[in-house]
Coordinates of C-alpha atoms and ligand atoms in Angstrom, one line a residue:
X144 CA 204.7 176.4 5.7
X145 CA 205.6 177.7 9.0
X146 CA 209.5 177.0 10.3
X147 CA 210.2 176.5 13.8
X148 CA 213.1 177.8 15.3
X149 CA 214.6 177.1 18.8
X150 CA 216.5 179.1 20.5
X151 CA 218.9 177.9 23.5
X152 CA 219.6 180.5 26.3
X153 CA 217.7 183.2 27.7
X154 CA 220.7 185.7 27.9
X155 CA 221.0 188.8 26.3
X156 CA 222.5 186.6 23.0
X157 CA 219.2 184.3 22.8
X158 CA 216.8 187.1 23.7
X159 CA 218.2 189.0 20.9
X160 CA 218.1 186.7 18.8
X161 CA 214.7 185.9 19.5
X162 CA 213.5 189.2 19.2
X163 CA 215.2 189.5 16.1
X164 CA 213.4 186.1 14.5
X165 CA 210.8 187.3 15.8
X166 CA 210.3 191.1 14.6
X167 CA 211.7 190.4 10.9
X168 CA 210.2 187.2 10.2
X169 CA 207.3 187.6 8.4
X170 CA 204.1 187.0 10.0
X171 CA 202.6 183.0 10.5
X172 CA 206.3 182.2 8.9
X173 CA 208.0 181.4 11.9
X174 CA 207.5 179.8 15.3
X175 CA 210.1 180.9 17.6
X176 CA 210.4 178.5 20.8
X177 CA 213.0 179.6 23.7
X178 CA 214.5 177.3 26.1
X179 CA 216.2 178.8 29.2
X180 CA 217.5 176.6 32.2
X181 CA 216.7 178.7 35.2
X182 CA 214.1 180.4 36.3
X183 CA 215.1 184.2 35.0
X184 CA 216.2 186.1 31.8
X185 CA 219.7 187.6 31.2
X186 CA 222.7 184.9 32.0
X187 CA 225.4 186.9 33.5
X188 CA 223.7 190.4 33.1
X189 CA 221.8 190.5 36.5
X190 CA 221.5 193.7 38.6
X191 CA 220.5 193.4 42.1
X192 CA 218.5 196.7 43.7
X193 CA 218.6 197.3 47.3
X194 CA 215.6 198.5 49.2
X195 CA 217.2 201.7 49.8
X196 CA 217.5 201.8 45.9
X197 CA 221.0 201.5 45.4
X198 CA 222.2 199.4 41.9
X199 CA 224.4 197.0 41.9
X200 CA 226.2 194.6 38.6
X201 CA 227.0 191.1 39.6
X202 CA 228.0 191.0 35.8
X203 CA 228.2 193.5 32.9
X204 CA 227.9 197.1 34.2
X205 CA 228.6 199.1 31.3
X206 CA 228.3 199.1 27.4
X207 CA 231.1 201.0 25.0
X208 CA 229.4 203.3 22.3
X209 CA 232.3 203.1 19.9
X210 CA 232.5 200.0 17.8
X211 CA 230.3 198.5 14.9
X212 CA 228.9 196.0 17.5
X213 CA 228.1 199.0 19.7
X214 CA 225.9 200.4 17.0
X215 CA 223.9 197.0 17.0
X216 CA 223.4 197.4 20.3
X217 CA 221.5 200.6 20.3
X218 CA 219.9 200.2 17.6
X219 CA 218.2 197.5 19.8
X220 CA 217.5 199.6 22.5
X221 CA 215.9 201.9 20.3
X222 CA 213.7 199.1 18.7
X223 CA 212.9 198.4 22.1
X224 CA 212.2 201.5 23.2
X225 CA 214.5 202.0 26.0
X226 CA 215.6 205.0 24.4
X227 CA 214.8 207.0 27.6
X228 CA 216.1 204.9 30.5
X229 CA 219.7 205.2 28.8
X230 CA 222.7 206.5 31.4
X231 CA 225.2 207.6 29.9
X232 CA 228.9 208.7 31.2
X233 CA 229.9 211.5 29.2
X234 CA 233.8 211.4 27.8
X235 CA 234.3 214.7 29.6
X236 CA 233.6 213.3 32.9
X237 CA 236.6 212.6 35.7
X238 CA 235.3 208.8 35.9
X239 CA 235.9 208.5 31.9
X240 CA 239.4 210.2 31.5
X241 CA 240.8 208.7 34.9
X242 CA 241.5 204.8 34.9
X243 CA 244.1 203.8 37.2
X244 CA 246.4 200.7 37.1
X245 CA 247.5 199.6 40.8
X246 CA 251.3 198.7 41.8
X247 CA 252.6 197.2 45.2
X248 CA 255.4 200.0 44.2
X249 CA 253.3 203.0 42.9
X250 CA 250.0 202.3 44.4
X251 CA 247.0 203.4 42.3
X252 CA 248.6 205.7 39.1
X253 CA 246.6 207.2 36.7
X254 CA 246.9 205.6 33.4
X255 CA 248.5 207.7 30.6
X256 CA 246.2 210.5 28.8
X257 CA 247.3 213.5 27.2
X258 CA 250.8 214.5 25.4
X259 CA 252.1 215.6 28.3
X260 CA 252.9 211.4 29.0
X261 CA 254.9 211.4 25.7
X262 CA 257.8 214.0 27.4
X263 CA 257.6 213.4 30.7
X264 CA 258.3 210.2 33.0
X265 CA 255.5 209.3 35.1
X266 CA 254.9 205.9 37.2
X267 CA 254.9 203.5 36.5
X268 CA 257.0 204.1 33.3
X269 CA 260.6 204.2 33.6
X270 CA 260.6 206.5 30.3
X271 CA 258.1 209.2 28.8
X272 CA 255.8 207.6 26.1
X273 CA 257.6 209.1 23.0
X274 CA 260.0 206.3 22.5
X275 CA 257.3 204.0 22.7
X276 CA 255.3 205.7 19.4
X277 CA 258.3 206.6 17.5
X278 CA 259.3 202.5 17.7
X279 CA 255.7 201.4 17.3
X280 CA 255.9 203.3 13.9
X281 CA 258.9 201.2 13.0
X282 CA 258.1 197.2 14.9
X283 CA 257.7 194.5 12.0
X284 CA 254.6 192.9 11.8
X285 CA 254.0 189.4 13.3
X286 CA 253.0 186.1 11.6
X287 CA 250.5 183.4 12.9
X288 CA 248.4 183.6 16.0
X289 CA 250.6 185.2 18.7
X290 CA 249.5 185.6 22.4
X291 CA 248.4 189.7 22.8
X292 CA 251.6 190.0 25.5
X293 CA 253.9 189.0 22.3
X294 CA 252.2 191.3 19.5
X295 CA 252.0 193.9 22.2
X296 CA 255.8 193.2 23.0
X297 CA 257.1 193.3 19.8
X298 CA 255.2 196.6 19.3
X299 CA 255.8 198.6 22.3
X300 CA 257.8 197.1 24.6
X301 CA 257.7 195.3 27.8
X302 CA 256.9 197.4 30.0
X303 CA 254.2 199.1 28.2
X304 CA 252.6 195.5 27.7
X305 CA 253.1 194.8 31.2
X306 CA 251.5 197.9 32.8
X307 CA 249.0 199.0 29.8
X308 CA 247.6 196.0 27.7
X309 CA 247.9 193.2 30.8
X310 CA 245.6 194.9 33.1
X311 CA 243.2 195.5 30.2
X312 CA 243.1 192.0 29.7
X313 CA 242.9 191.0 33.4
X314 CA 239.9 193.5 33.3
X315 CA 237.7 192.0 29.8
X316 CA 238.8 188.4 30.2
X317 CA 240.0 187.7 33.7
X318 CA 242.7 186.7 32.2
X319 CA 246.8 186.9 31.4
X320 CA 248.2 189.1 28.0
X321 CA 250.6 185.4 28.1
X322 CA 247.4 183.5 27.6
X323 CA 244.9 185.5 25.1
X324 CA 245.4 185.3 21.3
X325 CA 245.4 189.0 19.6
X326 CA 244.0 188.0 16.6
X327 CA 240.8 186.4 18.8
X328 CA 241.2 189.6 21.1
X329 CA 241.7 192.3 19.5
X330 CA 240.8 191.2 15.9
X331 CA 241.1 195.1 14.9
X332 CA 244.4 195.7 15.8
X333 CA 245.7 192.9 14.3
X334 CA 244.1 194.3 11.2
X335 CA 245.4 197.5 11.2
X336 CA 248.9 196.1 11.6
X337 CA 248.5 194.2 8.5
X338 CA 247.1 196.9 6.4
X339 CA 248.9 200.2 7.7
X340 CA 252.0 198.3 9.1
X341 CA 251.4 200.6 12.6
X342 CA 248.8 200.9 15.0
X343 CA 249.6 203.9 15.4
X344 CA 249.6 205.2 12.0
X345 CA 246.3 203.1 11.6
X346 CA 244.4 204.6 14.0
X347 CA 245.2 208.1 12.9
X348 CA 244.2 207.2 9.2
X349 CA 241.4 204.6 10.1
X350 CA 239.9 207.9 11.7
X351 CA 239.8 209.6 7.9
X352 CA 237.4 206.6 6.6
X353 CA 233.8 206.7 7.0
X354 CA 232.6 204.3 8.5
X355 CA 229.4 202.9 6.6
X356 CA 227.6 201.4 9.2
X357 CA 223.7 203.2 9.3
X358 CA 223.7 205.2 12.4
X359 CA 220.4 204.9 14.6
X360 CA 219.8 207.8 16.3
X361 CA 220.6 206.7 19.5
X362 CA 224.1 206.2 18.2
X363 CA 224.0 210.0 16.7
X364 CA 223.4 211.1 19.8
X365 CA 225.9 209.1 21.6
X366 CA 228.1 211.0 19.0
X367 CA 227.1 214.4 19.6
X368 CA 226.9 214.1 23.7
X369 CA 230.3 212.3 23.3
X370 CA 229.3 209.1 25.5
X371 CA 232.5 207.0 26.9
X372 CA 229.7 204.1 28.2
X373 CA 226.5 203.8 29.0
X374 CA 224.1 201.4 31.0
X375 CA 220.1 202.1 32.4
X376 CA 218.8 204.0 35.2
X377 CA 217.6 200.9 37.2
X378 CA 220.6 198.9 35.8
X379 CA 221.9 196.8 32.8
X380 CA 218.7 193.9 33.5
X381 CA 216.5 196.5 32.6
X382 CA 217.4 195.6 28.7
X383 CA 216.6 191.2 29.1
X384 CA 213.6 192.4 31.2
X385 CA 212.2 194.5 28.1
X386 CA 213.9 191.9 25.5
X387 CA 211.5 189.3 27.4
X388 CA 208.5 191.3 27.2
X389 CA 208.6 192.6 23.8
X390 CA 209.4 188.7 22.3
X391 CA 206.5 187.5 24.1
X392 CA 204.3 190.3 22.7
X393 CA 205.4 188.8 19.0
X394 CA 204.9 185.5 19.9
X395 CA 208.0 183.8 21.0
X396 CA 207.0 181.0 23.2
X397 CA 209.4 181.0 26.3
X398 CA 210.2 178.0 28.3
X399 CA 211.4 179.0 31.3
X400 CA 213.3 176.4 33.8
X401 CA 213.5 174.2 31.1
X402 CA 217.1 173.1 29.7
X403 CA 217.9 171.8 26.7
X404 CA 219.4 168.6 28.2
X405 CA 220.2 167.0 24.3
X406 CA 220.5 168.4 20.9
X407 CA 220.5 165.9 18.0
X408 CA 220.0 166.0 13.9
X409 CA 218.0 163.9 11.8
X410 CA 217.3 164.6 7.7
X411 CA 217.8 168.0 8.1
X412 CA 215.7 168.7 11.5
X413 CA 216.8 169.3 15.3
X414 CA 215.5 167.5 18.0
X415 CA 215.7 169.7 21.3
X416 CA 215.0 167.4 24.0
X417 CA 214.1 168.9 27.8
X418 CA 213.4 166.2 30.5
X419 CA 210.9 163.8 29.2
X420 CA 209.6 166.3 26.5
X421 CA 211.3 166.3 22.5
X422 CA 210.7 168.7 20.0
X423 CA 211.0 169.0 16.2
X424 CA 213.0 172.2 15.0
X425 CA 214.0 173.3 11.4
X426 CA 216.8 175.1 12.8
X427 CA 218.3 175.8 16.4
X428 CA 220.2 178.8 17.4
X429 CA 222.7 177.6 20.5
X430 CA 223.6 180.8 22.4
X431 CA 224.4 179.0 25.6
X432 CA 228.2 178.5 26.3
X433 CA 230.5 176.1 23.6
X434 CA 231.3 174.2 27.0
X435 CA 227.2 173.4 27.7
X436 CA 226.4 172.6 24.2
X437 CA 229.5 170.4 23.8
X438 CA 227.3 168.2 27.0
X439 CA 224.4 168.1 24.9
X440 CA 225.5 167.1 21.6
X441 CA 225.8 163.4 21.8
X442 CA 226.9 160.1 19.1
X443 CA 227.6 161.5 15.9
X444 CA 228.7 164.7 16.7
X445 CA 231.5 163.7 19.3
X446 CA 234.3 165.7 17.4
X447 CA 231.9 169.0 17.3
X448 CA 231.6 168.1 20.7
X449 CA 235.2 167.9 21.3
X450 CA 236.1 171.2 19.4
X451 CA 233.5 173.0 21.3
X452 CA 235.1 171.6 24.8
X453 CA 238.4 172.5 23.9
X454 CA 236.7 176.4 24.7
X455 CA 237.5 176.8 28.3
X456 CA 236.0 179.4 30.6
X457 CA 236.9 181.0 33.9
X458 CA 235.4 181.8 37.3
X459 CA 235.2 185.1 38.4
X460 CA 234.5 186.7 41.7
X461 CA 232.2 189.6 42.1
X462 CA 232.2 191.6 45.5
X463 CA 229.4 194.5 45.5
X464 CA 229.8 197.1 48.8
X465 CA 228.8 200.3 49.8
X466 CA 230.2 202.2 52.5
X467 CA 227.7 205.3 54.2
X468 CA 230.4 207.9 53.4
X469 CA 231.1 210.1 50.1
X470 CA 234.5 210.1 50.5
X471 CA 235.4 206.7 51.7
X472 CA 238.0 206.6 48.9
X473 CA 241.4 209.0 48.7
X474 CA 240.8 212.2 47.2
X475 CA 243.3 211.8 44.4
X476 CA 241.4 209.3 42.8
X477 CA 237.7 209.2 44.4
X478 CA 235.8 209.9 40.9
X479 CA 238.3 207.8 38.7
X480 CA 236.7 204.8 37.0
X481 CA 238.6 202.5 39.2
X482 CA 242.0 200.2 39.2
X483 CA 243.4 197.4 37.8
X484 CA 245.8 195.6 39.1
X485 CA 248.7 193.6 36.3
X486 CA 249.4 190.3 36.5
X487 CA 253.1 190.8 37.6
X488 CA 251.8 192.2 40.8
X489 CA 250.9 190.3 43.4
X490 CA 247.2 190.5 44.5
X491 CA 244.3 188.5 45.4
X492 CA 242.1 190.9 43.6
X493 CA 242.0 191.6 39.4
X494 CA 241.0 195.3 40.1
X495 CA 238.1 197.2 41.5
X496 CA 235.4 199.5 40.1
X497 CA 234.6 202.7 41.7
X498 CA 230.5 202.4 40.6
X499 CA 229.7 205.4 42.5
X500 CA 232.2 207.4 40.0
X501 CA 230.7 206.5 37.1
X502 CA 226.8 206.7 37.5
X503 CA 226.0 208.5 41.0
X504 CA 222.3 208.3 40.4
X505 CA 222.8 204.5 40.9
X506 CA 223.9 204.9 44.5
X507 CA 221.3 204.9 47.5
X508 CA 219.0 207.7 47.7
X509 CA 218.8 208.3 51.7
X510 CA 222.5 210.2 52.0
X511 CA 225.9 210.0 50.8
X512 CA 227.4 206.4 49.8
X513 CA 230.0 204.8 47.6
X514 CA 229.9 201.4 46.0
X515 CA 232.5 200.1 44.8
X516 CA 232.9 196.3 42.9
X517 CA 236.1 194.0 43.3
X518 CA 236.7 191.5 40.4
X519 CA 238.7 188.3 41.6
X520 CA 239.3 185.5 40.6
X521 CA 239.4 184.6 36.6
X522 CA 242.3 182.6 35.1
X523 CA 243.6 182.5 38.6
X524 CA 240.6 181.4 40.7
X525 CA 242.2 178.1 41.2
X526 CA 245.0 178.9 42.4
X527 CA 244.2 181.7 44.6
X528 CA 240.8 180.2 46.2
X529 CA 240.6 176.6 45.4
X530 CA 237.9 174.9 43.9
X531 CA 235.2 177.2 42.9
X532 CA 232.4 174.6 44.0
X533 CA 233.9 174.5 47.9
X534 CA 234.8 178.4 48.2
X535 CA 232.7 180.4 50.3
X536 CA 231.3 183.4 49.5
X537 CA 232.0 185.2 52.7
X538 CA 235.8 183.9 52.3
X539 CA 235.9 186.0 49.1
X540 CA 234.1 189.1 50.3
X541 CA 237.3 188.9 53.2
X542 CA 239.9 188.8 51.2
X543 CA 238.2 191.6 49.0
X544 CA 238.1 193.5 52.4
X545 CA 241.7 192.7 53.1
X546 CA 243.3 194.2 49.9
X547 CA 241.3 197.1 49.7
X548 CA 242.9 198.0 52.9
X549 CA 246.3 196.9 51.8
X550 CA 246.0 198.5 48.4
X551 CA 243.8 201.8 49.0
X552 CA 243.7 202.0 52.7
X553 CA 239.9 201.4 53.2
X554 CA 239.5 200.0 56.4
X555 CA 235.8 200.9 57.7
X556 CA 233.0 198.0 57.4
X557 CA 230.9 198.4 54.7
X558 CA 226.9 199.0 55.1
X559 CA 226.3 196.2 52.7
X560 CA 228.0 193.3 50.8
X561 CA 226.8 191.2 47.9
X562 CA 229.1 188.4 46.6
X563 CA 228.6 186.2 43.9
X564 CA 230.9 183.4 42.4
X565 CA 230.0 183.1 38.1
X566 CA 231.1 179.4 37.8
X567 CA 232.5 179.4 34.2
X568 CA 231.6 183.1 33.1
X569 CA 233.9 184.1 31.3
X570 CA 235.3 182.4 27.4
X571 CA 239.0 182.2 27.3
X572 CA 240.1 183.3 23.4
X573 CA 243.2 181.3 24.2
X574 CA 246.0 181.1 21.3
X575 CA 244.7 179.2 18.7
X576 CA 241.2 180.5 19.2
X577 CA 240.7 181.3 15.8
X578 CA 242.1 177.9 14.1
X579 CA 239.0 176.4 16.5
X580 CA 236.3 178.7 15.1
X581 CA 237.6 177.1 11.6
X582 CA 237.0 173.2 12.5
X583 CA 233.8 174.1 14.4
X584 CA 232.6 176.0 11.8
X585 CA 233.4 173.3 9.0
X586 CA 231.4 170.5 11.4
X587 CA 228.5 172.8 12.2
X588 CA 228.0 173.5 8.4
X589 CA 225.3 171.3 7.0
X590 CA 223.5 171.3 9.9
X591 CA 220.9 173.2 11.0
X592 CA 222.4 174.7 13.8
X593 CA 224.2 178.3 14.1
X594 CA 226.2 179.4 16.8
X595 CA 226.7 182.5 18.8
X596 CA 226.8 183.7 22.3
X597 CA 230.2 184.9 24.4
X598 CA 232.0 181.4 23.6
X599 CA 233.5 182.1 19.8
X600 CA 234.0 185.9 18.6
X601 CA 233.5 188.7 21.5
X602 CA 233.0 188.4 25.0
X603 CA 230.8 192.0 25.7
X604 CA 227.5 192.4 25.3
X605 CA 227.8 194.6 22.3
X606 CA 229.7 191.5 20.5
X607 CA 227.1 189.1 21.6
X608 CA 224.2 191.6 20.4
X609 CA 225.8 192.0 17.2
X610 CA 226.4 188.1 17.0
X611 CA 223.0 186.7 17.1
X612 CA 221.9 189.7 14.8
X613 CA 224.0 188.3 12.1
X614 CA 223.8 184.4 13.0
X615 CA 219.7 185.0 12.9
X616 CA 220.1 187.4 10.0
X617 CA 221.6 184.2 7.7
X618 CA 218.5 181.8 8.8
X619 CA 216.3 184.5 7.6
Ligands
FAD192 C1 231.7 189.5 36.0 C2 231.4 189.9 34.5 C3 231.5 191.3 34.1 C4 231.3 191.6 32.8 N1 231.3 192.9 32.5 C5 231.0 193.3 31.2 C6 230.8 194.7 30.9 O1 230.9 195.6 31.8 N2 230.5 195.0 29.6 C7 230.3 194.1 28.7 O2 230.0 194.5 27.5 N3 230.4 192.8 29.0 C8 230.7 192.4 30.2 N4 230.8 191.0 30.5 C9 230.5 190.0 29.5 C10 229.1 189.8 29.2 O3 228.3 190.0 30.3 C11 228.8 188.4 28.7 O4 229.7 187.9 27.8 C12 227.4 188.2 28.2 O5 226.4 188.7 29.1 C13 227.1 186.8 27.7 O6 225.8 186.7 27.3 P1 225.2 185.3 26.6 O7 223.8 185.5 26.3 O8 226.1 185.0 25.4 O9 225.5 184.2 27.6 P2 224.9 183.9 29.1 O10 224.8 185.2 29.8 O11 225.8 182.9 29.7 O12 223.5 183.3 28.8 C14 223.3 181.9 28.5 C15 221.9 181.5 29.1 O13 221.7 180.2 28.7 C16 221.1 179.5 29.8 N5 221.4 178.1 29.7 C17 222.5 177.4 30.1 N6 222.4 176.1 29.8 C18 221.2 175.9 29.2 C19 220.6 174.8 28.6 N7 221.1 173.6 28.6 N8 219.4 175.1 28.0 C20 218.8 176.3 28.0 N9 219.4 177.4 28.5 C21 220.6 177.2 29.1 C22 221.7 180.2 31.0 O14 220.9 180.0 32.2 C23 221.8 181.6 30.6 O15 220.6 182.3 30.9 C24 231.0 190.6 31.8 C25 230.9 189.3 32.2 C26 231.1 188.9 33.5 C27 231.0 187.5 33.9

């Protein structure tokens, strides 16, 4: 008998898992329906081109190589054959090694790399790096869920927190080291403080064990060419594009503009309801966020509902420019990856990406250019902007003007500006994250329902790949 499974959300975590259903289900076995709410693939990976062909992210703009969900990833591409739009960044490359962290005091600095940081005191340190290992090696391990500014604390010290792990944080979540739980962070870490009693001492002896994952050959070659990140010649959309034409080659029937609007169980079945119009499912696979399927859960499942509101999200603000000059930024740092800025500094802006560092080929092709992307906004959009239904996208692209001046001196008008405001973009792995996943997990067992997508256990696109690979895996 033929099972039908739906799938909620056209982003890269419901296409893939589509296309997974979908290629390893055997054939006449399944029936594969997708529902996505708007009127395009990809969520929050959308890449806008201009017509003088230069790229730009208003979300994800890069992928990590390293990682066991990295190695999902490309094992996708290669499935899909994207194999040869791949654009990598080598390690070797200026815009890999050089990441800067931005200080009203110090300006941009260059964030430590190399030994010479362990001897010698460089800004925005008030003591060389050595000090730092040497007590790492000794810190006691923690207990419970702890915020990643008190593991990091305990391990390293203030300031290293402050100036190394916040901005990090600021950068992935759009959000505060105070707020984030390690253990829903940076589930690794936590890990190798547990089993080695260092991070240090971890990483070095972590490096001595194999890691068993199968390696595609993409990821070989990632490997050998020593990648830092990668994305696609015509941008990051490129992969939902292909994801939406190879799933409706094997049959996945794709309902675009068409939400799910409720989601309820019955003797083992789903019912997916969009508008007037309800379907019969023998399992569902929610990839949208934990906040929209809390709305469409309804009656009996108010306390999964409540679990999965208690998930919040943020708003980020994403200003695109380019500027018809090569060397619109300071030499010192024109082909670094970009700055951050910490929370304990103030700024209206989270940190800027220097695009044009990273993947050149990306900028326009009628003479010299540099884009660059500001990232505002996140846990403190709020605050800063006000509500992010009543700000104005011009407002944002001003302010964005106004502290790159005050923070790298750029004062000329750019050629071209594209701002977007992602209502709700990005999960917050708040403390207690994990103790969440628990209850929500222990509800949505007995069900037929399985849950994956950027709400529960990793926010980048190599987590969500990796996610709906497994969730679909187990219905298979
Ligand atoms: C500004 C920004 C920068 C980022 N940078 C990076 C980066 O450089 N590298 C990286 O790895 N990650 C990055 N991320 C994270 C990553 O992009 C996201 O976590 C990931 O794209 C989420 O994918 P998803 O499919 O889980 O969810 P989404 O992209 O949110 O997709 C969900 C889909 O569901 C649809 N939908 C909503 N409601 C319904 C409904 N009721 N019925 C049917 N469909 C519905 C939506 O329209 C959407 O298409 C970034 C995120 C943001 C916001």
């Amino acid at each position: 008998m033929t099972r039908r499974i739906a799938v909620l959300g056209g982003g890269i975590s419901g296409l893939t898992a589509a296309w997974n259903l979908a290629s390893r289900g055997s054939a006449g076995a399944l029936e594969v329906v997708l529902y996505e709410a708007s009127s395009r693939v990809g969520g929050w990976m959308k890449t806008h081109t201009t017509s003088q062909g230069a790229v730009f992210e208003c979300g994800p703009r890069s992928l990590r190589v390293t990682g066991h969900s990295a190695k999902t990833t490309m094992k996708l591409v290669s499935a899909i054959g994207l194999e040869n739009e791949v654009l990598p960044v080598r390690s070797s490359s200026k815009a890999a090694q050089k990441r800067l962290i931005y200080t009203n005091r110090t300006g941009p600095v260059q964030l430590p790399s190399g030994p010479s940081w362990l001897f010698r005191t460089k800004p925005p340190f008030s003591k060389p790096l050595l000090g730092v290992v040497l007590r790492e090696l000794m810190a006691k391990a923690g207990t419970g869920d702890e915020s990643v500014f008190d593991f990091f604390s305990r391990r390293v010290g203030d300031e290293v927190t402050q100036y190394l792990v916040d901005p990090l944080c600021r950068g992935v979540y759009a959000s505060s080291a105070k707020t984030l739980s390690v253990r829903s962070c940076f589930p690794q870490l936590v890990e190798l403080e547990s089993k080695y009693g260092s991070l240090v001492k971890g990483m070095l002896l972590d490096r001595l064990n194999k890691d068993a994952t199968e390696v595609s050959a993409l990821s070989q070659r990632a490997k050998d060419e020593r990648w830092s990140v990668y994305t696609f010649r015509s941008g990051l959309q490129t992969l939902p594009d292909t994801l939406l034409t190879k799933i409706k080659e094997r049959g996945v029937t794709v309902k675009m503009d068409q939400p799910c609007t409720e989601l309820t169980f019955k003797d083992g079945k789903a019912m997916v309801k969009s508008g007037a119009e309800m379907e019969v499912f023998d399992n569902v696979v929610s990839t949208v966020s934990a906040k929209v399927l809390s709305q469409l859960l309804c009656g009996e499942q108010s306390q999964l509902s409540d679990d999965l509101s208690s998930i919040p999200c943020v708003t980020v603000g994403v200003v695109g420019l380019e500027y018809r000059a090569g060397d619109i930024l300071p030499q010192d740092y024109r082909e670094a990856f970009g700055y951050l800025v910490p929370s304990s500094e103030s700024s209206r802006i989270l940190g800027v990406v220097f695009d044009s560092a990273s993947f050149p080929s990306q900028d326009r092709k009628d003479g010299p250019s540099t884009r660059l992307t500001v990232m505002m906004g996140g846990e403190w959009f709020d605050g800063l902007f006000g509500d992010p239904g009543s700000v104005r996208e011009d407002t944002l692209s001003q302010i964005a003007l106004e502290e790159l001046n005050r923070q790298i001196g750029i004062s000329a008008p750019p050629s071209f500006i594209s701002t977007a405001i992602l209502r709700d973009s990005i999960a917050q792995y708040a403390v207690g994250h994990s103790a969440k996943l628990d209850s929500i997990s222990q509800r949505v067992s007995g069900l037929p329902l399985s849950l994956c997508g950027a709400s529960y256990r990793g926010v980048s696109v190599n987590d969500c790949v990796h996610y709906a690979v497994e969730a679909t895996n187990k219905i298979l």
